[in-house]
Amino acid sequence: MKHKRKIVFLIVISLILIGIFMLLGVNKNNLDYVLPRRALKVLAIVLTATSIAFSSMIFQTITNNRILTPSILGLDSLYLFVQTFVVFTFGASNVFVMNNNVNFLISVSIMVIFSMILYKVLFKGDEKNIFFLLLTGVIFRTLFQSLSSFIEMVIDPNKFLIIQDKMFASFNNIHTEILLISVIVILIVIAYVYDYVKVLDVLSLGREQAINLGVSYDKVVKRMLIVTSILISISTALIGPITFLGLLVVNLTYEYMKTYKHKYLIITSILISIIALVGGQLISERLFNFGTTLSVIINFIGGLYFMYLLLKESKA
């Protein structure tokens, strides 16, 4: 009951913030114009929050540590490299670029293939040291960012403008064309992972313990990596990369819930992520008057928290 009360409290806070976000500054003169647009923005926030929190929680469970996230290992950088490469290769007017649904499906497919390669490199064999995983993530991020930067230097300026729209996270530039497919894919993923919730509880004990308890470790980890890639693709495609949000919300979830059960952890992380994004967007719009983007605020706070976790881990 204690965990359920905590979840209900977060639901109430989320609904209050969403209500404030939807209705602040609305009157009968602008009601028909403002509400539909804000509703789309809220939907994008909820989808993004769900994708990032869900994927980060799963990823930390299968890697068995509380520092790594898909973004830290370079999955969002891979997504941006794919976008840059597609525009450079096929042109700005090609269906792979202009049709957001086709573009999304291609990007997801490439990221799933990369996840399989990542699995072969990082998760086969003995359990890896956390600093080895971090070093690998830095290498991947640097590689994809360098390749993207090189292409941006030689690309046509008109094509570069298209790429630039995808480089920075912003809820003021949401790709609404993929909202429907994002909702469908996320619902399918949630339904799929539901059967693995108790398995994730066992995986959190570590590789050897999970195998001893009868979990088909390699098969489950491979499937969860595919799920993670799909979710990161959705969040990055909708609003762009937010590197440290997953790190923040998942660690706050562990501190808040004090449990190992993923049926509570996943829901809580999603709700905290929604609160962070809606509250942060309100601050960005009302306090800073659109002077800075939400991703800058989150990445600054998350970066500091990430360094704190690294120092804490090294002392341990």
XYZ file of C-alpha atoms in Angstrom:
316
model
C 0.000 0.000 0.000
C 2.867 2.386 0.759
C 4.159 2.159 -2.823
C 0.678 2.634 -4.263
C 0.135 5.776 -2.178
C 3.397 7.190 -3.458
C 2.336 6.488 -7.052
C -1.080 8.119 -6.491
C 0.684 11.195 -5.086
C 2.821 11.452 -8.249
C -0.265 11.024 -10.444
C -1.970 13.925 -8.657
C 1.121 16.151 -9.059
C 1.342 15.220 -12.764
C -2.327 16.049 -13.391
C -2.036 19.372 -11.546
C 1.011 20.412 -13.604
C -0.634 19.307 -16.859
C -3.775 21.253 -15.906
C -1.722 24.396 -15.196
C 0.193 23.951 -18.450
C -3.016 23.515 -20.465
C -5.068 26.326 -18.919
C -2.542 29.039 -17.986
C -3.334 32.189 -19.966
C -6.348 30.648 -21.691
C -9.535 32.691 -22.131
C -12.661 32.421 -24.248
C -11.031 34.386 -27.080
C -8.090 32.016 -27.602
C -9.585 28.771 -26.273
C -10.106 27.100 -29.659
C -6.614 28.031 -30.843
C -4.534 27.356 -27.733
C -5.976 24.149 -26.275
C -5.534 21.850 -29.325
C -1.904 22.948 -29.743
C -1.127 22.547 -26.059
C -2.830 19.150 -26.079
C -0.451 17.976 -28.816
C 2.481 19.316 -26.827
C 1.326 17.520 -23.669
C 0.883 14.285 -25.644
C 4.429 14.629 -26.983
C 5.724 15.292 -23.450
C 3.971 12.194 -22.073
C 5.265 10.015 -24.933
C 8.805 11.369 -24.548
C 8.751 10.986 -20.761
C 7.467 7.420 -21.076
C 10.055 6.463 -23.696
C 13.057 7.907 -21.848
C 12.093 6.692 -18.363
C 11.012 3.236 -19.563
C 14.134 2.658 -21.668
C 16.507 3.975 -18.997
C 14.968 1.799 -16.292
C 15.246 -1.319 -18.473
C 18.788 -0.451 -19.563
C 20.029 0.093 -16.008
C 18.501 -3.228 -15.003
C 20.174 -5.279 -17.747
C 23.529 -3.528 -17.220
C 23.083 -3.863 -13.442
C 24.201 -0.354 -12.490
C 22.626 3.039 -11.846
C 24.872 5.226 -13.991
C 24.510 3.949 -17.549
C 21.622 5.047 -19.761
C 21.012 4.496 -23.487
C 21.888 8.147 -24.152
C 25.224 7.884 -22.333
C 26.115 4.909 -24.536
C 25.457 6.986 -27.643
C 22.128 5.692 -28.937
C 20.710 9.197 -29.426
C 23.947 10.255 -31.168
C 23.474 7.301 -33.509
C 19.952 8.513 -34.289
C 21.258 11.984 -35.206
C 24.015 10.443 -37.352
C 21.403 8.396 -39.219
C 19.390 11.562 -39.898
C 22.479 13.408 -41.117
C 23.578 10.539 -43.342
C 20.109 10.105 -44.880
C 19.840 13.816 -45.760
C 23.380 13.863 -47.166
C 22.900 10.693 -49.224
C 19.351 11.008 -50.525
C 18.738 14.761 -50.453
C 16.290 16.941 -48.572
C 13.303 16.202 -50.825
C 13.584 12.397 -50.748
C 10.763 10.343 -49.202
C 13.199 9.034 -46.573
C 13.539 12.603 -45.286
C 10.185 14.227 -46.063
C 7.994 11.355 -44.839
C 8.535 11.308 -41.074
C 6.916 7.902 -40.664
C 9.240 6.271 -43.218
C 12.205 8.119 -41.722
C 11.250 6.920 -38.259
C 10.956 3.272 -39.308
C 14.345 3.362 -41.057
C 15.994 4.936 -38.006
C 14.458 2.374 -35.646
C 15.660 -0.498 -37.845
C 19.227 0.821 -37.898
C 19.250 1.351 -34.129
C 17.976 -2.178 -33.520
C 20.830 -3.557 -35.660
C 23.299 -1.411 -33.705
C 21.842 -2.728 -30.435
C 22.571 -6.264 -31.566
C 26.176 -5.266 -32.266
C 26.308 -3.543 -28.861
C 25.038 -6.719 -27.256
C 27.762 -8.809 -28.906
C 30.463 -6.374 -27.782
C 29.368 -5.485 -24.261
C 27.065 -8.116 -22.845
C 28.463 -11.411 -24.039
C 30.627 -13.299 -21.585
C 31.634 -12.087 -18.155
C 30.128 -9.029 -16.537
C 31.955 -5.868 -17.538
C 33.394 -3.187 -15.309
C 31.271 -0.050 -15.179
C 34.141 2.164 -16.331
C 34.682 -0.084 -19.351
C 31.039 0.449 -20.278
C 31.332 4.206 -19.789
C 34.495 4.336 -21.898
C 32.744 2.383 -24.645
C 29.820 4.820 -24.490
C 32.143 7.814 -24.804
C 33.806 6.221 -27.843
C 30.475 5.537 -29.546
C 29.140 9.043 -28.808
C 32.340 10.670 -30.054
C 32.383 8.519 -33.189
C 28.794 9.283 -34.186
C 29.079 12.979 -33.304
C 32.332 13.306 -35.281
C 30.830 11.599 -38.323
C 27.774 13.850 -38.100
C 29.955 16.966 -37.777
C 32.038 15.969 -40.788
C 28.957 15.516 -42.951
C 27.521 18.832 -41.724
C 30.714 20.616 -42.825
C 30.495 19.382 -46.417
C 26.734 19.345 -46.826
C 24.670 21.900 -48.712
C 23.506 24.769 -46.396
C 19.847 24.141 -47.261
C 20.174 20.499 -46.223
C 21.987 21.554 -43.060
C 18.911 23.530 -41.933
C 16.865 20.331 -42.035
C 19.478 18.513 -39.950
C 19.702 21.368 -37.467
C 16.006 20.985 -36.604
C 16.749 17.476 -35.345
C 19.876 18.347 -33.341
C 18.327 20.172 -30.381
C 15.517 18.997 -28.130
C 12.538 21.332 -28.148
C 8.855 20.917 -27.415
C 8.203 23.965 -29.570
C 9.235 22.019 -32.675
C 7.435 18.703 -32.223
C 7.165 16.328 -35.173
C 3.404 15.808 -34.824
C 3.282 13.547 -37.900
C 4.711 10.632 -35.920
C 2.576 11.071 -32.793
C 0.107 8.395 -33.888
C 2.742 5.805 -34.786
C 4.588 6.643 -31.552
C 1.476 5.964 -29.468
C 0.910 2.640 -31.249
C 4.539 1.515 -30.890
C 4.757 2.496 -27.199
C 1.535 0.618 -26.395
C 2.897 -2.478 -28.178
C 6.198 -2.200 -26.295
C 4.437 -1.808 -22.925
C 2.271 -4.856 -23.647
C 5.373 -6.828 -24.648
C 7.475 -5.852 -21.629
C 4.590 -6.516 -19.229
C 5.325 -10.245 -19.417
C 8.968 -9.558 -18.467
C 8.358 -7.360 -15.397
C 9.089 -10.136 -12.886
C 12.057 -11.281 -14.985
C 13.480 -7.758 -14.713
C 13.243 -8.075 -10.923
C 15.504 -11.124 -11.150
C 17.873 -9.486 -13.670
C 18.500 -6.671 -11.185
C 20.305 -9.240 -9.002
C 23.045 -9.608 -11.629
C 23.942 -11.934 -14.479
C 25.127 -14.946 -12.487
C 22.244 -14.862 -10.014
C 19.678 -14.495 -12.819
C 21.106 -17.517 -14.680
C 21.154 -19.568 -11.466
C 17.479 -18.719 -10.923
C 16.562 -20.039 -14.373
C 16.421 -16.863 -16.474
C 17.461 -17.217 -20.124
C 19.798 -14.256 -19.683
C 21.178 -13.812 -23.206
C 17.761 -14.008 -24.853
C 16.103 -11.595 -22.401
C 18.917 -9.027 -22.578
C 18.871 -9.091 -26.377
C 15.109 -8.476 -26.440
C 15.301 -5.695 -23.875
C 18.034 -3.967 -25.904
C 15.720 -3.976 -28.920
C 12.972 -2.463 -26.771
C 15.393 0.191 -25.507
C 16.453 1.140 -29.044
C 12.860 1.538 -30.179
C 11.954 3.742 -27.208
C 15.014 5.977 -27.613
C 14.183 6.349 -31.309
C 10.694 7.541 -30.403
C 11.839 10.150 -27.882
C 14.633 11.484 -30.104
C 12.413 11.560 -33.189
C 9.715 13.502 -31.356
C 11.714 16.290 -29.739
C 15.456 15.598 -30.118
C 18.085 14.276 -27.674
C 17.899 14.833 -23.899
C 21.002 13.104 -22.622
C 20.650 13.096 -18.844
C 16.886 12.941 -18.237
C 16.862 9.154 -17.941
C 19.743 9.212 -15.468
C 17.934 11.732 -13.270
C 14.465 10.197 -13.206
C 15.582 6.585 -12.709
C 17.899 7.412 -9.806
C 15.226 9.620 -8.229
C 12.818 6.705 -8.639
C 15.106 4.336 -6.730
C 15.516 6.891 -3.929
C 11.777 7.604 -3.773
C 10.366 4.055 -3.945
C 13.023 2.009 -2.076
C 11.977 -1.225 -3.796
C 13.293 -3.673 -6.369
C 9.895 -4.415 -7.956
C 9.736 -3.081 -11.497
C 5.942 -2.956 -11.545
C 6.319 0.030 -9.211
C 9.655 1.356 -10.476
C 8.625 1.669 -14.130
C 5.367 3.520 -13.387
C 7.093 5.814 -10.894
C 9.950 6.675 -13.257
C 7.460 7.577 -15.992
C 5.486 9.837 -13.635
C 8.638 11.574 -12.349
C 9.742 12.054 -15.952
C 6.378 13.634 -16.845
C 6.596 15.946 -13.812
C 10.156 16.950 -14.759
C 9.288 17.686 -18.394
C 5.981 19.484 -17.786
C 7.395 21.467 -14.869
C 10.582 22.237 -16.783
C 8.630 23.369 -19.827
C 6.529 25.673 -17.656
C 9.718 27.204 -16.227
C 11.230 27.534 -19.708
C 8.158 29.254 -21.115
C 6.950 31.347 -18.181
C 10.080 32.101 -16.143
C 12.714 32.316 -18.908
C 10.226 33.457 -21.573
C 11.560 30.904 -24.112
C 15.070 32.277 -23.539
C 16.451 28.776 -23.097
C 15.322 25.289 -24.039
C 14.233 22.627 -21.592
C 17.026 20.262 -22.695
C 19.690 22.796 -21.646
C 18.269 22.972 -18.118
C 17.902 19.195 -17.765
C 21.320 18.419 -19.241
C 22.992 20.954 -16.921
C 21.373 19.507 -13.783
C 21.792 15.946 -15.056
C 25.451 16.493 -15.905
C 26.190 17.652 -12.369
C 24.309 14.701 -10.944
C 26.152 12.327 -13.278
C 29.520 13.581 -11.996
C 28.282 13.136 -8.439
C 27.326 9.513 -9.170
C 30.719 8.834 -10.780
C 32.547 10.188 -7.726
C 30.271 8.206 -5.433
C 30.882 5.025 -7.456
C 34.663 5.497 -7.466
C 34.701 5.885 -3.669
C 32.589 2.751 -3.314
